[in-house]
CSV table of C-alpha atoms and ligand atoms in Angstrom, one decimal:
chain,number,residue,atom,x,y,z
A,1,MET,CA,138.5,95.7,89.9
A,2,ASN,CA,136.2,98.0,87.9
A,3,ILE,CA,133.1,99.5,89.3
A,4,HIS,CA,130.0,101.3,87.9
A,5,GLU,CA,129.7,105.0,87.3
A,6,TYR,CA,127.2,105.4,90.1
A,7,GLN,CA,129.5,103.6,92.5
A,8,GLY,CA,132.5,105.7,91.4
A,9,LYS,CA,130.4,108.8,92.0
A,10,SER,CA,129.5,107.6,95.5
A,11,ILE,CA,133.2,107.4,96.3
A,12,LEU,CA,133.7,110.9,95.0
A,13,GLN,CA,130.8,112.2,97.1
A,14,VAL,CA,132.3,110.7,100.2
A,15,HIS,CA,135.2,113.1,99.5
A,16,ASP,CA,133.0,116.0,98.7
A,17,VAL,CA,133.8,116.1,95.0
A,18,PRO,CA,130.9,117.7,93.2
A,19,VAL,CA,129.1,115.3,90.9
A,20,GLN,CA,126.1,115.4,88.6
A,21,GLU,CA,123.6,114.0,91.2
A,22,GLY,CA,121.3,111.1,90.6
A,23,PHE,CA,120.0,107.9,91.9
A,24,ILE,CA,120.1,104.3,90.7
A,25,ALA,CA,116.9,102.5,89.5
A,26,GLU,CA,116.4,98.8,88.7
A,27,ASN,CA,113.0,99.0,87.1
A,28,ALA,CA,110.6,101.6,85.6
A,29,ASP,CA,108.5,102.2,88.7
A,30,HIS,CA,111.6,102.8,90.7
A,31,ALA,CA,112.9,105.2,88.0
A,32,LYS,CA,109.7,107.3,88.3
A,33,LEU,CA,110.0,107.5,92.1
A,34,VAL,CA,113.7,108.5,91.8
A,35,ALA,CA,113.0,111.2,89.2
A,36,GLU,CA,110.2,112.6,91.4
A,37,GLU,CA,112.7,112.7,94.2
A,38,LEU,CA,115.2,114.7,92.1
A,39,GLN,CA,112.3,117.0,91.1
A,40,LYS,CA,111.5,117.6,94.8
A,41,ARG,CA,115.1,118.1,95.9
A,42,PHE,CA,116.6,120.1,93.1
A,43,GLY,CA,113.7,121.2,91.0
A,44,THR,CA,115.0,119.0,88.2
A,45,GLU,CA,112.9,119.3,85.0
A,46,ILE,CA,115.2,117.4,82.6
A,47,PHE,CA,116.5,114.0,83.5
A,48,VAL,CA,119.4,112.0,82.1
A,49,ILE,CA,119.0,108.2,82.0
A,50,LYS,CA,122.4,106.4,81.9
A,51,ALA,CA,122.9,102.7,81.5
A,52,GLN,CA,125.2,101.2,84.1
A,53,ILE,CA,127.6,98.8,82.5
A,54,HIS,CA,131.4,98.3,82.9
A,55,ALA,CA,132.2,100.1,79.6
A,56,GLY,CA,132.4,103.6,78.2
A,57,GLY,CA,131.1,105.0,75.0
A,58,ARG,CA,127.5,104.7,76.2
A,59,GLY,CA,126.6,108.0,74.8
A,60,LYS,CA,127.4,106.8,71.3
A,61,GLY,CA,125.7,103.4,71.8
A,62,GLY,CA,122.3,104.8,73.0
A,63,GLY,CA,123.0,104.3,76.7
A,64,VAL,CA,122.5,107.9,77.7
A,65,LYS,CA,119.1,109.4,77.0
A,66,ILE,CA,117.2,112.5,78.0
A,67,ALA,CA,113.7,112.6,79.5
A,68,ARG,CA,111.5,115.6,80.3
A,69,SER,CA,109.3,114.2,83.0
A,70,PRO,CA,109.3,111.4,85.6
A,71,VAL,CA,106.8,109.5,83.5
A,72,GLU,CA,109.1,109.8,80.5
A,73,ALA,CA,112.1,108.8,82.6
A,74,ALA,CA,110.3,105.6,83.6
A,75,GLU,CA,109.6,104.9,79.9
A,76,VAL,CA,113.2,105.4,78.9
A,77,ALA,CA,114.4,103.3,81.8
A,78,ALA,CA,111.9,100.5,80.9
A,79,ARG,CA,113.4,100.4,77.4
A,80,MET,CA,117.0,100.5,78.7
A,81,ILE,CA,116.9,98.0,81.5
A,82,GLY,CA,117.3,94.5,80.1
A,83,MET,CA,118.7,95.7,76.7
A,84,THR,CA,122.0,94.5,75.5
A,85,LEU,CA,124.0,97.7,74.9
A,86,VAL,CA,126.7,97.7,72.3
A,87,THR,CA,129.2,100.5,72.5
A,88,PRO,CA,132.7,101.0,70.9
A,89,GLN,CA,134.1,99.5,74.2
A,90,THR,CA,131.9,96.5,74.7
A,91,GLY,CA,132.8,94.5,71.7
A,92,PRO,CA,130.1,93.2,69.3
A,93,ALA,CA,128.4,91.0,72.0
A,94,GLY,CA,127.5,94.0,74.0
A,95,LYS,CA,126.6,94.1,77.7
A,96,LEU,CA,123.3,93.5,79.5
A,97,VAL,CA,121.9,96.6,81.3
A,98,ASN,CA,120.7,95.7,84.8
A,99,LYS,CA,120.5,99.2,86.3
A,100,VAL,CA,120.2,102.8,85.2
A,101,LEU,CA,121.3,106.0,86.8
A,102,ILE,CA,118.6,108.7,86.8
A,103,ALA,CA,120.6,112.0,87.0
A,104,ARG,CA,119.7,115.6,86.8
A,105,ASP,CA,120.5,117.4,83.6
A,106,VAL,CA,123.5,119.7,84.2
A,107,TYR,CA,123.9,121.1,80.7
A,108,TYR,CA,121.1,123.6,81.2
A,109,LYS,CA,120.0,123.4,77.6
A,110,GLY,CA,120.0,126.6,75.6
A,111,GLU,CA,122.9,128.2,77.3
A,112,SER,CA,126.2,128.3,75.6
A,113,ASP,CA,128.8,128.9,78.2
A,114,ILE,CA,129.3,125.3,79.0
A,115,ARG,CA,132.7,123.5,78.7
A,116,GLU,CA,133.6,119.9,78.8
A,117,PHE,CA,137.0,118.9,80.1
A,118,TYR,CA,138.8,115.6,80.5
A,119,MET,CA,140.6,114.7,83.7
A,120,SER,CA,142.1,111.4,85.0
A,121,ILE,CA,144.4,110.4,87.8
A,122,LEU,CA,146.4,107.3,87.1
A,123,LEU,CA,149.5,105.3,88.1
A,124,ASP,CA,152.3,105.8,85.6
A,125,ARG,CA,154.6,102.8,86.1
A,126,LYS,CA,157.3,104.1,83.7
A,127,ARG,CA,157.7,107.2,85.8
A,128,SER,CA,157.1,105.5,89.1
A,129,ALA,CA,154.7,108.3,89.9
A,130,TYR,CA,151.1,109.3,89.7
A,131,VAL,CA,149.9,111.5,86.9
A,132,ILE,CA,147.0,113.8,86.5
A,133,MET,CA,146.1,113.9,82.8
A,134,TYR,CA,143.7,116.6,81.7
A,135,SER,CA,142.5,118.3,78.6
A,136,THR,CA,140.3,121.1,77.4
A,137,GLU,CA,138.9,118.7,74.8
A,138,GLY,CA,136.6,116.6,77.1
A,139,GLY,CA,133.5,114.7,76.2
A,140,MET,CA,135.0,112.6,73.4
A,141,ASP,CA,137.5,109.8,73.2
A,142,ILE,CA,140.8,111.0,74.7
A,143,GLU,CA,142.6,108.5,72.4
A,144,GLU,CA,141.3,110.6,69.5
A,145,VAL,CA,142.4,113.8,71.0
A,146,ALA,CA,145.8,112.3,71.6
A,147,VAL,CA,146.1,111.6,67.9
A,148,LYS,CA,144.5,114.7,66.4
A,149,LYS,CA,145.4,117.4,68.9
A,150,PRO,CA,148.1,116.1,71.3
A,151,GLU,CA,148.9,119.7,72.4
A,152,ALA,CA,145.5,119.8,74.1
A,153,ILE,CA,146.5,117.1,76.6
A,154,PHE,CA,148.4,118.2,79.7
A,155,THR,CA,150.0,116.1,82.4
A,156,GLU,CA,150.9,116.9,86.0
A,157,VAL,CA,153.3,114.4,87.5
A,158,ILE,CA,152.9,113.7,91.2
A,159,ASP,CA,155.7,112.3,93.3
A,160,PRO,CA,154.1,109.6,95.5
A,161,ALA,CA,156.3,110.6,98.4
A,162,ILE,CA,155.3,114.2,98.3
A,163,GLY,CA,151.7,114.1,97.0
A,164,LEU,CA,149.8,116.7,95.0
A,165,LEU,CA,151.0,120.3,95.6
A,166,ASP,CA,148.9,123.4,95.5
A,167,PHE,CA,150.8,125.0,92.7
A,168,GLN,CA,150.2,122.0,90.5
A,169,ILE,CA,146.4,122.4,91.1
A,170,ARG,CA,146.7,126.1,90.1
A,171,THR,CA,148.6,125.1,87.0
A,172,ILE,CA,145.8,122.7,86.0
A,173,ALA,CA,143.1,125.4,86.5
A,174,PHE,CA,145.2,127.9,84.4
A,175,ASN,CA,145.9,125.4,81.6
A,176,LEU,CA,142.2,124.7,81.4
A,177,GLY,CA,141.7,128.4,80.7
A,178,LEU,CA,139.5,129.0,83.7
A,179,GLN,CA,138.9,132.3,85.4
A,180,GLY,CA,136.9,133.8,88.3
A,181,LYS,CA,134.5,131.6,90.0
A,182,ALA,CA,135.1,128.5,87.8
A,183,PHE,CA,138.9,128.8,88.6
A,184,LYS,CA,138.2,129.0,92.3
A,185,GLU,CA,135.9,125.9,92.1
A,186,MET,CA,138.4,123.9,90.2
A,187,LEU,CA,141.0,124.1,93.0
A,188,PRO,CA,139.1,122.2,95.7
A,189,PHE,CA,137.7,119.9,92.9
A,190,VAL,CA,141.2,118.6,92.0
A,191,ARG,CA,142.3,118.4,95.6
A,192,ARG,CA,139.3,116.3,96.6
A,193,LEU,CA,139.5,114.1,93.6
A,194,TRP,CA,143.1,113.4,94.5
A,195,ASN,CA,142.0,112.6,98.1
A,196,ALA,CA,139.4,110.2,96.8
A,197,TYR,CA,142.0,108.5,94.6
A,198,VAL,CA,144.5,108.0,97.4
A,199,ALA,CA,141.9,107.0,100.1
A,200,SER,CA,140.3,104.3,97.9
A,201,ASP,CA,143.6,102.9,96.6
A,202,ALA,CA,142.4,103.4,93.1
A,203,SER,CA,144.7,102.8,90.1
A,204,LEU,CA,142.5,105.0,87.9
A,205,ILE,CA,139.9,107.6,88.3
A,206,GLU,CA,138.7,109.1,84.9
A,207,ILE,CA,136.2,112.0,84.7
A,208,ASN,CA,135.0,112.5,81.1
A,209,PRO,CA,133.3,114.9,80.8
A,210,LEU,CA,134.4,117.1,83.6
A,211,LEU,CA,131.9,119.9,83.2
A,212,LYS,CA,132.0,123.7,83.8
A,213,THR,CA,128.4,124.6,83.9
A,214,SER,CA,126.9,127.8,82.5
A,215,ASP,CA,126.9,129.2,86.1
A,216,ASP,CA,130.6,128.3,86.6
A,217,ARG,CA,130.2,125.2,88.7
A,218,ILE,CA,132.6,122.3,88.3
A,219,LEU,CA,131.0,118.8,88.2
A,220,ALA,CA,132.0,115.2,87.4
A,221,VAL,CA,129.4,114.1,84.9
A,222,ASP,CA,130.9,110.7,84.3
A,223,CYS,CA,133.2,108.6,86.5
A,224,LYS,CA,135.2,105.6,85.8
A,225,VAL,CA,137.1,104.0,88.6
A,226,THR,CA,139.5,101.1,88.7
A,227,LEU,CA,140.5,99.8,92.2
A,228,ASP,CA,143.7,98.0,93.0
A,229,ASP,CA,142.6,94.4,93.7
A,230,ASN,CA,145.5,93.9,96.2
A,231,SER,CA,144.1,96.7,98.4
A,232,LEU,CA,140.5,95.5,98.6
A,233,PHE,CA,141.1,93.6,101.8
A,234,ARG,CA,141.3,96.9,103.6
A,235,HIS,CA,138.2,98.4,102.0
A,236,PRO,CA,135.4,96.0,102.6
A,237,GLU,CA,132.9,98.6,101.5
A,238,LEU,CA,134.6,99.0,98.2
A,239,ALA,CA,135.1,95.2,97.7
A,240,ALA,CA,131.3,94.9,98.1
A,241,MET,CA,130.9,97.0,94.9
A,242,ARG,CA,132.1,94.0,92.8
A,243,ASP,CA,129.5,93.1,90.2
A,244,LEU,CA,130.1,89.5,89.1
A,245,SER,CA,127.6,89.8,86.2
A,246,GLU,CA,130.1,92.1,84.5
A,247,GLU,CA,133.0,89.6,84.7
A,248,ASP,CA,133.9,86.6,82.6
A,249,PRO,CA,132.0,83.7,84.3
A,250,THR,CA,134.9,81.3,83.8
A,251,GLU,CA,137.3,83.8,85.5
A,252,VAL,CA,134.9,84.2,88.4
A,253,GLU,CA,134.7,80.4,88.8
A,254,ALA,CA,138.6,80.2,88.8
A,255,THR,CA,138.9,82.9,91.5
A,256,ASP,CA,136.5,80.8,93.6
A,257,HIS,CA,139.0,77.9,93.4
A,258,SER,CA,141.9,80.3,94.1
A,259,LEU,CA,143.1,79.7,90.5
A,260,ASN,CA,144.7,82.5,88.6
A,261,TYR,CA,143.0,82.1,85.1
A,262,VAL,CA,143.0,84.4,82.2
A,263,LYS,CA,141.2,83.4,79.0
A,264,LEU,CA,143.1,83.8,75.7
A,265,ASP,CA,142.0,83.0,72.2
A,266,GLY,CA,144.4,80.1,71.3
A,267,ASP,CA,143.8,76.4,71.1
A,268,VAL,CA,146.2,74.8,73.6
A,269,GLY,CA,144.9,74.8,77.2
A,270,CYS,CA,147.6,74.9,79.8
A,271,MET,CA,147.8,74.2,83.5
A,272,VAL,CA,150.9,75.2,85.3
A,273,ASN,CA,152.1,76.1,88.8
A,274,GLY,CA,153.8,79.4,89.2
A,275,ALA,CA,153.4,82.5,87.0
A,276,GLY,CA,156.9,82.4,85.7
A,277,LEU,CA,156.7,78.8,84.5
A,278,ALA,CA,153.2,79.6,83.2
A,279,MET,CA,154.7,82.3,81.0
A,280,ALA,CA,157.5,80.1,79.8
A,281,THR,CA,155.0,77.4,79.0
A,282,MET,CA,153.0,79.8,76.9
A,283,ASP,CA,156.1,80.6,75.0
A,284,LEU,CA,156.8,76.9,74.6
A,285,ILE,CA,153.3,76.3,73.1
A,286,GLN,CA,153.8,79.2,70.7
A,287,LEU,CA,157.2,77.7,69.6
A,288,SER,CA,155.6,74.3,69.0
A,289,GLY,CA,153.1,75.9,66.5
A,290,GLY,CA,150.1,76.3,68.9
A,291,LYS,CA,148.6,79.2,70.6
A,292,PRO,CA,147.8,79.3,74.3
A,293,ALA,CA,144.1,79.1,75.1
A,294,ASN,CA,144.6,80.5,78.6
A,295,PHE,CA,146.9,81.4,81.3
A,296,LEU,CA,146.4,79.2,84.4
A,297,ASP,CA,148.5,79.2,87.5
A,298,VAL,CA,147.3,76.6,89.9
A,299,GLY,CA,149.5,78.1,92.6
A,300,GLY,CA,151.8,76.6,95.1
A,301,GLY,CA,149.1,74.8,97.1
A,302,ALA,CA,147.7,72.8,94.2
A,303,ASN,CA,145.9,69.6,95.2
A,304,ALA,CA,143.7,67.1,93.5
A,305,LYS,CA,140.6,69.4,93.9
A,306,THR,CA,142.2,72.5,92.4
A,307,VAL,CA,143.6,70.5,89.5
A,308,GLU,CA,140.2,69.0,88.8
A,309,ALA,CA,138.6,72.5,88.9
A,310,GLY,CA,141.4,73.7,86.5
A,311,PHE,CA,140.6,70.9,84.0
A,312,ARG,CA,136.9,71.7,84.2
A,313,ILE,CA,137.6,75.4,83.5
A,314,ILE,CA,140.0,74.8,80.6
A,315,LEU,CA,137.6,72.4,79.0
A,316,LYS,CA,134.8,74.9,79.0
A,317,ASP,CA,136.6,76.7,76.2
A,318,PRO,CA,135.4,75.1,72.9
A,319,ASN,CA,138.6,76.2,71.1
A,320,VAL,CA,140.8,73.9,73.2
A,321,ARG,CA,142.4,71.2,71.0
A,322,ALA,CA,145.0,69.9,73.4
A,323,ILE,CA,146.0,70.4,77.1
A,324,LEU,CA,149.5,70.7,78.4
A,325,VAL,CA,150.0,70.2,82.1
A,326,ASN,CA,153.4,71.5,83.1
A,327,ILE,CA,154.1,71.2,86.8
A,328,PHE,CA,157.3,71.6,88.7
A,329,GLY,CA,156.9,69.9,92.1
A,330,GLY,CA,158.6,72.2,94.7
A,331,ILE,CA,156.1,72.7,97.4
A,332,VAL,CA,153.5,71.1,95.2
A,333,ARG,CA,153.6,67.3,95.3
A,334,CYS,CA,153.4,65.7,91.8
A,335,ASP,CA,151.5,62.7,93.0
A,336,ARG,CA,148.7,65.0,94.2
A,337,VAL,CA,148.5,66.7,90.8
A,338,ALA,CA,148.4,63.2,89.2
A,339,SER,CA,145.5,62.2,91.4
A,340,GLY,CA,143.8,65.4,90.4
A,341,ILE,CA,144.2,64.6,86.7
A,342,ILE,CA,142.9,61.0,87.3
A,343,GLU,CA,140.0,62.4,89.3
A,344,ALA,CA,139.2,64.9,86.6
A,345,TYR,CA,139.0,62.2,83.9
A,346,LYS,CA,136.6,60.2,86.1
A,347,THR,CA,134.2,63.0,87.0
A,348,ILE,CA,134.3,65.1,83.8
A,349,GLY,CA,133.9,61.9,81.8
A,350,ASP,CA,135.0,61.7,78.3
A,351,ILE,CA,137.9,64.1,77.8
A,352,LYS,CA,138.4,64.0,74.0
A,353,VAL,CA,141.4,66.3,73.6
A,354,PRO,CA,144.9,64.9,74.0
A,355,VAL,CA,146.4,65.7,77.4
A,356,ILE,CA,150.2,66.1,77.6
A,357,VAL,CA,151.6,65.9,81.1
A,358,ARG,CA,155.0,66.8,82.4
A,359,LEU,CA,155.5,66.4,86.1
A,360,GLN,CA,158.9,67.0,87.5
A,361,GLY,CA,160.2,67.4,91.0
A,362,THR,CA,158.9,66.2,94.3
A,363,ASN,CA,157.2,62.7,94.1
A,364,ALA,CA,157.5,62.7,90.2
A,365,ILE,CA,158.1,59.0,90.2
A,366,GLU,CA,155.1,58.2,92.3
A,367,ALA,CA,153.1,60.5,90.0
A,368,LYS,CA,154.2,58.6,86.9
A,369,ASP,CA,153.3,55.3,88.5
A,370,LEU,CA,149.8,56.7,89.3
A,371,ILE,CA,149.2,57.8,85.8
A,372,ASP,CA,150.8,54.7,84.1
A,373,ASN,CA,148.5,52.4,86.3
A,374,SER,CA,145.4,54.5,85.7
A,375,GLY,CA,144.9,53.2,82.2
A,376,LEU,CA,144.2,56.7,81.0
A,377,LYS,CA,145.4,57.9,77.6
A,378,VAL,CA,147.6,60.6,79.0
A,379,ILE,CA,150.7,61.5,77.0
A,380,ALA,CA,153.7,61.7,79.4
A,381,ALA,CA,156.5,64.1,78.6
A,382,THR,CA,159.8,64.4,80.4
A,383,THR,CA,161.7,67.5,79.3
A,384,PHE,CA,160.5,70.9,78.2
A,385,THR,CA,161.4,70.2,74.5
A,386,ASP,CA,159.8,66.8,74.7
A,387,ALA,CA,156.6,68.5,75.9
A,388,ALA,CA,156.8,71.0,73.0
A,389,GLU,CA,157.3,68.1,70.5
A,390,LYS,CA,154.3,66.2,71.9
A,391,VAL,CA,152.1,69.3,71.7
A,392,ARG,CA,153.1,69.8,68.1
A,393,MET,CA,152.2,66.1,67.3
A,394,ALA,CA,148.9,66.4,69.1
A,395,LEU,CA,147.9,69.4,67.0
A,396,SER,CA,148.9,68.0,63.7
B,1,GDP,P1,130.0,107.6,78.2
B,1,GDP,O1,129.6,107.9,76.8
B,1,GDP,O2,129.9,106.2,78.5
B,1,GDP,O3,131.4,108.1,78.4
B,1,GDP,O4,129.0,108.4,79.1
B,1,GDP,P2,129.0,109.9,79.7
B,1,GDP,O5,128.6,109.8,81.1
B,1,GDP,O6,130.3,110.5,79.4
B,1,GDP,O7,127.9,110.6,78.9
B,1,GDP,C1,127.9,110.7,77.5
B,1,GDP,C2,127.5,112.0,77.0
B,1,GDP,O8,126.1,112.2,77.4
B,1,GDP,C3,128.2,113.2,77.6
B,1,GDP,O9,129.4,113.4,76.9
B,1,GDP,C4,127.2,114.3,77.4
B,1,GDP,O10,127.3,114.8,76.1
B,1,GDP,C5,125.9,113.6,77.5
B,1,GDP,N1,125.4,114.0,78.9
B,1,GDP,C6,125.7,113.5,80.1
B,1,GDP,N2,125.0,114.1,81.0
B,1,GDP,C7,124.2,115.0,80.4
B,1,GDP,C8,123.3,116.0,80.9
B,1,GDP,O11,123.1,116.2,82.1
B,1,GDP,N3,122.7,116.7,80.0
B,1,GDP,C9,122.9,116.6,78.7
B,1,GDP,N4,122.2,117.3,77.8
B,1,GDP,N5,123.8,115.7,78.2
B,1,GDP,C10,124.4,114.9,79.0
B,2,MN,MN1,132.2,109.6,79.5
């Protein structure tokens, strides 16, 4: 699960990681109040207004703007809230801005002694370890640095059984070229960032830019956090950070029905039970000349209701030209799946695309009877290759 910058920063603050302070605002009046509060607390004169969307590259897309008074902050916020922001990471459709973060300027304009670093902690599956990736070239795309100046990217590998060691933190501060006060500040920064990562069961925390201010403070200016979905049950306060408006609505609906759905860009919708069979079915569709429109695992407990919901979700995709239902009845009973298909035909109404159904295993015979007697134009398939052939015919 991804969260917003302001939410990520709140996690960091719980662990005493210094961040560029700010408050969230949902409208212009609110933005003015918040800016005045920053003025009171910190003597802030320059404000940074940052669009809160689940995508980076906001700086390039006009989602990060400077204001020089609370009134101006309100004006900028008024323009930003409600706009569709397009950045290099949103795709051409962009993302709607619902909230902005009003932060204090930490670049102290006019002074030159500022440095922007990059730092992320992530799970490296190949190494079976955590990695701290960091660079002196922060502020810009790290992918670009990796191509143009790979020697500027350092990694520190962390054994999950041992954790982050102090000498590794000193290595990081040395490699970033820090000295004096900034060096001393970087040590607790990295330690606390690591603590935040572990405590929140994050799979990624990325700070870009990580700023050394002109007075040698170390601050997280930006913050991207990805949390491990499987851990959310033990972090209700983090689970509550989920922002459904940032997610694909069809995928959200699928989750509500305990369906595991991932939208793809092909033309054959598929409904399968079990992730392994679902993968094999997608291969099968590919081999028969089609392209899967989705991954959909109805799971082991599929019943008429979940199957109907699955059909509804698949049919929302206008690219779907055929549907392949491939169910192996182990725990799932095929007759229940058949009832779900019949129910879906009744309630959804006119299903125009051909539906190829392969039901094998427990109660397959009863399922076939149900479908044969329903009078529906469902194409029955028996074997895997038979199903592939029928998908091919349906597409041609
Ligand atoms: P991203 O573009 O979505 O990654 O958003 P960031 O939070 O990284 O901000 C983008 C850029 O805005 C940064 O690289 C900075 O150059 C600039 N920026 C962020 N905070 C400040 C600030 O306090 N003062 C000034 N002058 N610029 C800032
Ligand atoms: Mn950034």
